[in-house]
PDB file of C-alpha atoms in Angstrom:
ATOM      1  CA  GLY A   1       0.000   0.000   0.000  1.00  0.00           C
ATOM      2  CA  ALA A   2       0.962   3.651  -0.204  1.00  0.00           C
ATOM      3  CA  GLY A   3       3.416   4.971   2.326  1.00  0.00           C
ATOM      4  CA  VAL A   4       3.660   8.432   3.833  1.00  0.00           C
ATOM      5  CA  SER A   5       3.833  11.095   1.154  1.00  0.00           C
ATOM      6  CA  GLN A   6       4.975  14.674   1.433  1.00  0.00           C
ATOM      7  CA  SER A   7       4.768  17.637  -0.879  1.00  0.00           C
ATOM      8  CA  PRO A   8       6.500  19.494  -2.270  1.00  0.00           C
ATOM      9  CA  SER A   9       9.708  17.491  -2.330  1.00  0.00           C
ATOM     10  CA  ASN A  10      11.717  20.696  -2.649  1.00  0.00           C
ATOM     11  CA  LYS A  11      10.802  24.269  -1.820  1.00  0.00           C
ATOM     12  CA  VAL A  12      12.936  27.341  -2.348  1.00  0.00           C
ATOM     13  CA  THR A  13      11.604  30.555  -0.901  1.00  0.00           C
ATOM     14  CA  GLU A  14      12.750  34.018  -0.057  1.00  0.00           C
ATOM     15  CA  LYS A  15      13.311  35.180   3.467  1.00  0.00           C
ATOM     16  CA  GLY A  16      10.135  36.602   4.935  1.00  0.00           C
ATOM     17  CA  LYS A  17       7.713  34.562   2.831  1.00  0.00           C
ATOM     18  CA  ASP A  18       5.279  32.036   4.275  1.00  0.00           C
ATOM     19  CA  VAL A  19       5.450  28.358   3.270  1.00  0.00           C
ATOM     20  CA  GLU A  20       3.132  25.391   3.654  1.00  0.00           C
ATOM     21  CA  LEU A  21       4.358  21.813   3.724  1.00  0.00           C
ATOM     22  CA  ARG A  22       1.948  18.936   3.332  1.00  0.00           C
ATOM     23  CA  CYS A  23       1.946  15.411   4.732  1.00  0.00           C
ATOM     24  CA  ASP A  24      -0.352  12.554   3.749  1.00  0.00           C
ATOM     25  CA  PRO A  25      -0.015   9.804   6.350  1.00  0.00           C
ATOM     26  CA  ILE A  26      -0.699   6.148   5.786  1.00  0.00           C
ATOM     27  CA  SER A  27      -4.438   5.623   5.678  1.00  0.00           C
ATOM     28  CA  GLY A  28      -5.831   4.701   9.078  1.00  0.00           C
ATOM     29  CA  HIS A  29      -2.814   5.866  11.047  1.00  0.00           C
ATOM     30  CA  THR A  30      -3.951   7.933  14.006  1.00  0.00           C
ATOM     31  CA  ALA A  31      -0.569   9.302  15.073  1.00  0.00           C
ATOM     32  CA  LEU A  32       1.296  11.846  12.945  1.00  0.00           C
ATOM     33  CA  TYR A  33       4.657  13.452  13.697  1.00  0.00           C
ATOM     34  CA  TRP A  34       6.633  16.309  12.184  1.00  0.00           C
ATOM     35  CA  TYR A  35      10.420  16.362  12.531  1.00  0.00           C
ATOM     36  CA  ARG A  36      13.133  18.413  10.905  1.00  0.00           C
ATOM     37  CA  GLN A  37      16.746  17.750  10.035  1.00  0.00           C
ATOM     38  CA  SER A  38      18.985  20.749   9.591  1.00  0.00           C
ATOM     39  CA  LEU A  39      22.226  20.469   7.616  1.00  0.00           C
ATOM     40  CA  GLY A  40      24.797  18.723   9.736  1.00  0.00           C
ATOM     41  CA  GLN A  41      22.349  18.352  12.607  1.00  0.00           C
ATOM     42  CA  GLY A  42      20.361  15.458  13.917  1.00  0.00           C
ATOM     43  CA  LEU A  43      16.645  15.010  13.673  1.00  0.00           C
ATOM     44  CA  GLU A  44      14.519  17.057  16.035  1.00  0.00           C
ATOM     45  CA  PHE A  45      10.882  16.714  17.002  1.00  0.00           C
ATOM     46  CA  LEU A  46       8.489  19.522  16.081  1.00  0.00           C
ATOM     47  CA  ILE A  47       4.870  18.510  16.704  1.00  0.00           C
ATOM     48  CA  TYR A  48       2.775  15.399  17.253  1.00  0.00           C
ATOM     49  CA  PHE A  49      -0.903  14.699  16.555  1.00  0.00           C
ATOM     50  CA  GLN A  50      -2.810  11.790  18.043  1.00  0.00           C
ATOM     51  CA  GLY A  51      -6.394  11.277  16.969  1.00  0.00           C
ATOM     52  CA  ASN A  52      -8.642  14.095  18.145  1.00  0.00           C
ATOM     53  CA  SER A  53      -6.436  15.023  21.097  1.00  0.00           C
ATOM     54  CA  ALA A  54      -4.772  18.396  21.357  1.00  0.00           C
ATOM     55  CA  PRO A  55      -1.435  18.244  19.542  1.00  0.00           C
ATOM     56  CA  ASP A  56       1.863  18.189  21.403  1.00  0.00           C
ATOM     57  CA  LYS A  57       3.526  21.373  20.148  1.00  0.00           C
ATOM     58  CA  SER A  58       6.441  21.269  22.541  1.00  0.00           C
ATOM     59  CA  GLY A  59       9.048  20.962  19.787  1.00  0.00           C
ATOM     60  CA  LEU A  60       8.024  23.957  17.687  1.00  0.00           C
ATOM     61  CA  PRO A  61      10.990  26.378  17.687  1.00  0.00           C
ATOM     62  CA  SER A  62       8.995  29.607  17.513  1.00  0.00           C
ATOM     63  CA  ASP A  63       5.494  30.989  17.089  1.00  0.00           C
ATOM     64  CA  ARG A  64       6.190  31.337  13.363  1.00  0.00           C
ATOM     65  CA  PHE A  65       5.641  27.584  13.157  1.00  0.00           C
ATOM     66  CA  SER A  66       2.192  26.038  13.262  1.00  0.00           C
ATOM     67  CA  ALA A  67       0.563  22.852  12.089  1.00  0.00           C
ATOM     68  CA  GLU A  68      -2.874  21.470  11.668  1.00  0.00           C
ATOM     69  CA  ARG A  69      -4.338  18.120  10.862  1.00  0.00           C
ATOM     70  CA  THR A  70      -7.685  18.129   9.123  1.00  0.00           C
ATOM     71  CA  GLY A  71     -10.114  15.271   9.519  1.00  0.00           C
ATOM     72  CA  GLY A  72      -7.522  13.200  11.300  1.00  0.00           C
ATOM     73  CA  SER A  73      -5.644  12.636   8.076  1.00  0.00           C
ATOM     74  CA  VAL A  74      -3.679  15.185   6.046  1.00  0.00           C
ATOM     75  CA  SER A  75      -1.441  17.577   7.948  1.00  0.00           C
ATOM     76  CA  THR A  76      -0.008  20.936   6.952  1.00  0.00           C
ATOM     77  CA  LEU A  77       3.025  22.531   8.568  1.00  0.00           C
ATOM     78  CA  THR A  78       3.115  26.292   8.073  1.00  0.00           C
ATOM     79  CA  ILE A  79       6.137  28.489   8.575  1.00  0.00           C
ATOM     80  CA  GLN A  80       5.450  32.191   8.562  1.00  0.00           C
ATOM     81  CA  ARG A  81       8.013  34.883   7.751  1.00  0.00           C
ATOM     82  CA  THR A  82      10.653  32.298   6.944  1.00  0.00           C
ATOM     83  CA  GLN A  83      14.235  32.841   8.091  1.00  0.00           C
ATOM     84  CA  GLN A  84      17.432  31.351   6.710  1.00  0.00           C
ATOM     85  CA  GLU A  85      17.809  29.182   9.814  1.00  0.00           C
ATOM     86  CA  ASP A  86      14.528  27.475   8.857  1.00  0.00           C
ATOM     87  CA  SER A  87      16.334  25.805   5.943  1.00  0.00           C
ATOM     88  CA  ALA A  88      16.169  22.078   6.618  1.00  0.00           C
ATOM     89  CA  VAL A  89      14.536  18.845   5.545  1.00  0.00           C
ATOM     90  CA  TYR A  90      11.102  18.568   7.117  1.00  0.00           C
ATOM     91  CA  LEU A  91      10.032  14.994   7.709  1.00  0.00           C
ATOM     92  CA  CYS A  92       6.623  13.621   8.494  1.00  0.00           C
ATOM     93  CA  ALA A  93       5.981  10.215  10.040  1.00  0.00           C
ATOM     94  CA  SER A  94       2.876   8.304  10.961  1.00  0.00           C
ATOM     95  CA  SER A  95       2.070   5.273  13.062  1.00  0.00           C
ATOM     96  CA  ALA A  96      -1.060   3.223  13.605  1.00  0.00           C
ATOM     97  CA  SER A  97      -1.146   4.526  17.161  1.00  0.00           C
ATOM     98  CA  PRO A  98       1.341   6.089  19.585  1.00  0.00           C
ATOM     99  CA  SER A  99       1.776   2.709  21.237  1.00  0.00           C
ATOM    100  CA  ASN A 100       5.257   1.510  22.063  1.00  0.00           C
ATOM    101  CA  THR A 101       4.762  -1.381  19.680  1.00  0.00           C
ATOM    102  CA  ASP A 102       3.921   0.714  16.636  1.00  0.00           C
ATOM    103  CA  THR A 103       6.564   1.540  14.072  1.00  0.00           C
ATOM    104  CA  GLN A 104       6.812   5.089  12.773  1.00  0.00           C
ATOM    105  CA  TYR A 105       6.830   5.251   8.980  1.00  0.00           C
ATOM    106  CA  PHE A 106       8.655   8.212   7.536  1.00  0.00           C
ATOM    107  CA  GLY A 107       7.853  10.200   4.435  1.00  0.00           C
ATOM    108  CA  PRO A 108      10.559  11.250   1.971  1.00  0.00           C
ATOM    109  CA  GLY A 109      10.722  14.753   3.390  1.00  0.00           C
ATOM    110  CA  THR A 110      10.479  18.280   2.025  1.00  0.00           C
ATOM    111  CA  ARG A 111      13.768  20.080   1.536  1.00  0.00           C
ATOM    112  CA  LEU A 112      13.203  23.743   2.369  1.00  0.00           C
ATOM    113  CA  THR A 113      15.749  26.338   1.312  1.00  0.00           C
ATOM    114  CA  VAL A 114      15.292  29.916   2.476  1.00  0.00           C
ATOM    115  CA  LEU A 115      17.360  32.388   0.486  1.00  0.00           C
TER     116      LEU A 115
ATOM    117  CA  LYS B   1      24.417  16.481  27.351  1.00  0.00           C
ATOM    118  CA  ASN B   2      22.102  14.954  24.755  1.00  0.00           C
ATOM    119  CA  GLU B   3      19.635  12.419  26.005  1.00  0.00           C
ATOM    120  CA  VAL B   4      20.771  10.025  23.301  1.00  0.00           C
ATOM    121  CA  GLU B   5      24.448   9.614  22.490  1.00  0.00           C
ATOM    122  CA  GLN B   6      25.804   7.514  19.645  1.00  0.00           C
ATOM    123  CA  SER B   7      29.281   6.283  18.862  1.00  0.00           C
ATOM    124  CA  PRO B   8      31.165   6.353  16.670  1.00  0.00           C
ATOM    125  CA  GLN B   9      30.073   9.371  14.633  1.00  0.00           C
ATOM    126  CA  ASN B  10      31.728   7.982  11.530  1.00  0.00           C
ATOM    127  CA  LEU B  11      32.716   4.437  10.698  1.00  0.00           C
ATOM    128  CA  THR B  12      34.505   3.044   7.666  1.00  0.00           C
ATOM    129  CA  ALA B  13      34.668  -0.701   7.206  1.00  0.00           C
ATOM    130  CA  GLN B  14      35.746  -3.212   4.592  1.00  0.00           C
ATOM    131  CA  GLU B  15      33.135  -5.430   3.036  1.00  0.00           C
ATOM    132  CA  GLY B  16      32.564  -8.501   5.168  1.00  0.00           C
ATOM    133  CA  GLU B  17      33.531  -6.907   8.478  1.00  0.00           C
ATOM    134  CA  PHE B  18      31.391  -7.117  11.600  1.00  0.00           C
ATOM    135  CA  ILE B  19      30.037  -3.700  12.524  1.00  0.00           C
ATOM    136  CA  THR B  20      28.934  -2.409  15.926  1.00  0.00           C
ATOM    137  CA  ILE B  21      27.259   0.938  16.562  1.00  0.00           C
ATOM    138  CA  ASN B  22      26.566   1.982  20.132  1.00  0.00           C
ATOM    139  CA  CYS B  23      23.821   4.068  21.681  1.00  0.00           C
ATOM    140  CA  SER B  24      23.546   5.313  25.257  1.00  0.00           C
ATOM    141  CA  TYR B  25      20.605   7.169  26.690  1.00  0.00           C
ATOM    142  CA  SER B  26      20.230   9.126  29.906  1.00  0.00           C
ATOM    143  CA  VAL B  27      16.571   8.709  30.824  1.00  0.00           C
ATOM    144  CA  GLY B  28      14.311   5.718  31.091  1.00  0.00           C
ATOM    145  CA  ILE B  29      12.642   4.618  27.902  1.00  0.00           C
ATOM    146  CA  SER B  30       9.542   2.850  26.762  1.00  0.00           C
ATOM    147  CA  ALA B  31      11.064   1.845  23.446  1.00  0.00           C
ATOM    148  CA  LEU B  32      14.358   2.399  21.691  1.00  0.00           C
ATOM    149  CA  HIS B  33      14.424   2.688  17.917  1.00  0.00           C
ATOM    150  CA  TRP B  34      17.121   2.078  15.350  1.00  0.00           C
ATOM    151  CA  LEU B  35      16.598   3.880  12.052  1.00  0.00           C
ATOM    152  CA  GLN B  36      18.489   3.823   8.773  1.00  0.00           C
ATOM    153  CA  GLN B  37      18.829   6.882   6.548  1.00  0.00           C
ATOM    154  CA  HIS B  38      20.141   6.284   3.059  1.00  0.00           C
ATOM    155  CA  PRO B  39      22.129   8.876   1.103  1.00  0.00           C
ATOM    156  CA  GLY B  40      18.932   9.827  -0.750  1.00  0.00           C
ATOM    157  CA  GLY B  41      17.465  10.858   2.594  1.00  0.00           C
ATOM    158  CA  GLY B  42      14.747   8.257   3.102  1.00  0.00           C
ATOM    159  CA  ILE B  43      14.400   6.963   6.663  1.00  0.00           C
ATOM    160  CA  VAL B  44      13.462   3.397   7.432  1.00  0.00           C
ATOM    161  CA  SER B  45      12.712   1.968  10.842  1.00  0.00           C
ATOM    162  CA  LEU B  46      14.936  -1.060  11.481  1.00  0.00           C
ATOM    163  CA  PHE B  47      14.109  -2.078  15.018  1.00  0.00           C
ATOM    164  CA  MET B  48      12.034  -1.049  17.975  1.00  0.00           C
ATOM    165  CA  LEU B  49      12.947  -2.752  21.228  1.00  0.00           C
ATOM    166  CA  SER B  50      12.416  -2.372  24.935  1.00  0.00           C
ATOM    167  CA  SER B  51      14.307  -5.441  26.114  1.00  0.00           C
ATOM    168  CA  GLY B  52      16.596  -8.228  24.970  1.00  0.00           C
ATOM    169  CA  LYS B  53      17.577  -8.698  21.388  1.00  0.00           C
ATOM    170  CA  LYS B  54      16.042  -8.608  17.930  1.00  0.00           C
ATOM    171  CA  LYS B  55      17.417  -9.970  14.660  1.00  0.00           C
ATOM    172  CA  HIS B  56      16.491  -9.253  11.078  1.00  0.00           C
ATOM    173  CA  GLY B  57      18.680 -10.761   8.414  1.00  0.00           C
ATOM    174  CA  ARG B  58      22.244  -9.562   9.004  1.00  0.00           C
ATOM    175  CA  LEU B  59      21.147  -6.940  11.500  1.00  0.00           C
ATOM    176  CA  ILE B  60      20.982  -7.529  15.246  1.00  0.00           C
ATOM    177  CA  ALA B  61      19.899  -5.022  17.887  1.00  0.00           C
ATOM    178  CA  THR B  62      20.428  -5.495  21.602  1.00  0.00           C
ATOM    179  CA  ILE B  63      19.477  -3.434  24.600  1.00  0.00           C
ATOM    180  CA  ASN B  64      20.572  -3.441  28.243  1.00  0.00           C
ATOM    181  CA  ILE B  65      17.961  -1.556  30.248  1.00  0.00           C
ATOM    182  CA  GLN B  66      20.021  -1.460  33.450  1.00  0.00           C
ATOM    183  CA  GLU B  67      22.992   0.075  31.667  1.00  0.00           C
ATOM    184  CA  LYS B  68      20.818   2.289  29.408  1.00  0.00           C
ATOM    185  CA  HIS B  69      22.728   1.059  26.390  1.00  0.00           C
ATOM    186  CA  SER B  70      21.864  -0.430  23.026  1.00  0.00           C
ATOM    187  CA  SER B  71      23.958  -1.753  20.184  1.00  0.00           C
ATOM    188  CA  LEU B  72      23.292  -2.330  16.511  1.00  0.00           C
ATOM    189  CA  HIS B  73      25.374  -5.024  14.874  1.00  0.00           C
ATOM    190  CA  ILE B  74      25.778  -5.757  11.187  1.00  0.00           C
ATOM    191  CA  THR B  75      27.284  -9.099  10.236  1.00  0.00           C
ATOM    192  CA  ALA B  76      29.071  -9.663   6.912  1.00  0.00           C
ATOM    193  CA  SER B  77      28.782  -5.983   6.018  1.00  0.00           C
ATOM    194  CA  HIS B  78      28.177  -4.980   2.416  1.00  0.00           C
ATOM    195  CA  PRO B  79      28.566  -1.669   0.544  1.00  0.00           C
ATOM    196  CA  ARG B  80      24.778  -1.390   0.350  1.00  0.00           C
ATOM    197  CA  ASP B  81      24.769  -1.121   4.159  1.00  0.00           C
ATOM    198  CA  SER B  82      26.384   2.302   3.761  1.00  0.00           C
ATOM    199  CA  ALA B  83      23.999   4.759   5.392  1.00  0.00           C
ATOM    200  CA  VAL B  84      23.487   6.827   8.506  1.00  0.00           C
ATOM    201  CA  TYR B  85      22.213   4.774  11.435  1.00  0.00           C
ATOM    202  CA  ILE B  86      20.204   6.675  14.005  1.00  0.00           C
ATOM    203  CA  CYS B  87      19.242   5.645  17.489  1.00  0.00           C
ATOM    204  CA  ALA B  88      16.117   7.219  18.982  1.00  0.00           C
ATOM    205  CA  ASN B  89      14.580   7.147  22.422  1.00  0.00           C
ATOM    206  CA  ARG B  90      10.886   7.113  23.036  1.00  0.00           C
ATOM    207  CA  ARG B  91       9.934   8.171  26.533  1.00  0.00           C
ATOM    208  CA  GLY B  92       6.890   6.856  28.310  1.00  0.00           C
ATOM    209  CA  SER B  93       3.537   7.863  26.888  1.00  0.00           C
ATOM    210  CA  GLN B  94       5.022  10.606  24.738  1.00  0.00           C
ATOM    211  CA  GLY B  95       4.813   9.643  21.124  1.00  0.00           C
ATOM    212  CA  ASN B  96       7.700  11.653  19.765  1.00  0.00           C
ATOM    213  CA  LEU B  97      11.233  10.406  19.342  1.00  0.00           C
ATOM    214  CA  ILE B  98      14.422  11.945  20.711  1.00  0.00           C
ATOM    215  CA  PHE B  99      17.222  11.234  18.262  1.00  0.00           C
ATOM    216  CA  GLY B 100      20.925  10.625  18.489  1.00  0.00           C
ATOM    217  CA  LYS B 101      23.107  12.461  15.985  1.00  0.00           C
ATOM    218  CA  GLY B 102      23.607   9.350  13.898  1.00  0.00           C
ATOM    219  CA  THR B 103      26.531   7.180  12.847  1.00  0.00           C
ATOM    220  CA  LYS B 104      27.636   7.489   9.250  1.00  0.00           C
ATOM    221  CA  LEU B 105      28.726   4.057   8.025  1.00  0.00           C
ATOM    222  CA  SER B 106      30.686   3.571   4.849  1.00  0.00           C
ATOM    223  CA  VAL B 107      31.419   0.019   3.734  1.00  0.00           C
ATOM    224  CA  LYS B 108      34.148  -0.251   1.098  1.00  0.00           C
ATOM    225  CA  PRO B 109      34.197  -3.111  -1.428  1.00  0.00           C
TER     226      PRO B 109
END
């Protein structure tokens, strides 16, 4: 079946512009995660959605970052007034549930470059 | 200090060698993950374990809860094993992962 998909695969934008990154999780997966990987850095957690519960936003680096998940499926990560330090690969993952026994399946990522 | 520490950062091996990558974590876990990231960027989950040992093909993952340490072993390494291997800690009921910085493995033919 289809895995996690993300779009666009690459995004180049100018400093100060807003961007939207999209994630389509595996159908039926209730848990959805956003991570980012900056050049030369490790992966870091951004935000986590589980079902209809309030999202865990504890990893968002600033109030310029927000995310929503509509209908428990597709998620959009929005970065307002982008800065050069926002340049990174943004990865989405989903799992059937947040249970310890559930594997997280990663999408291919969106490479964001802020000029 | 990062919650999840990996060693070595970089590892070069000859084809056929036995590989070990180590991961130490500083807080209790509910599950420890090993992930593989290929040069193209895609991330694949290899193992998720909370005790003992798991094996899949030439890959073996072990964990020692008391010592807060896990190892990933690759037997009979092959150039296609070249990738970044990432250890990640999952704490309690929180769903998100805390990642190590990764070990870049290069296997030469």
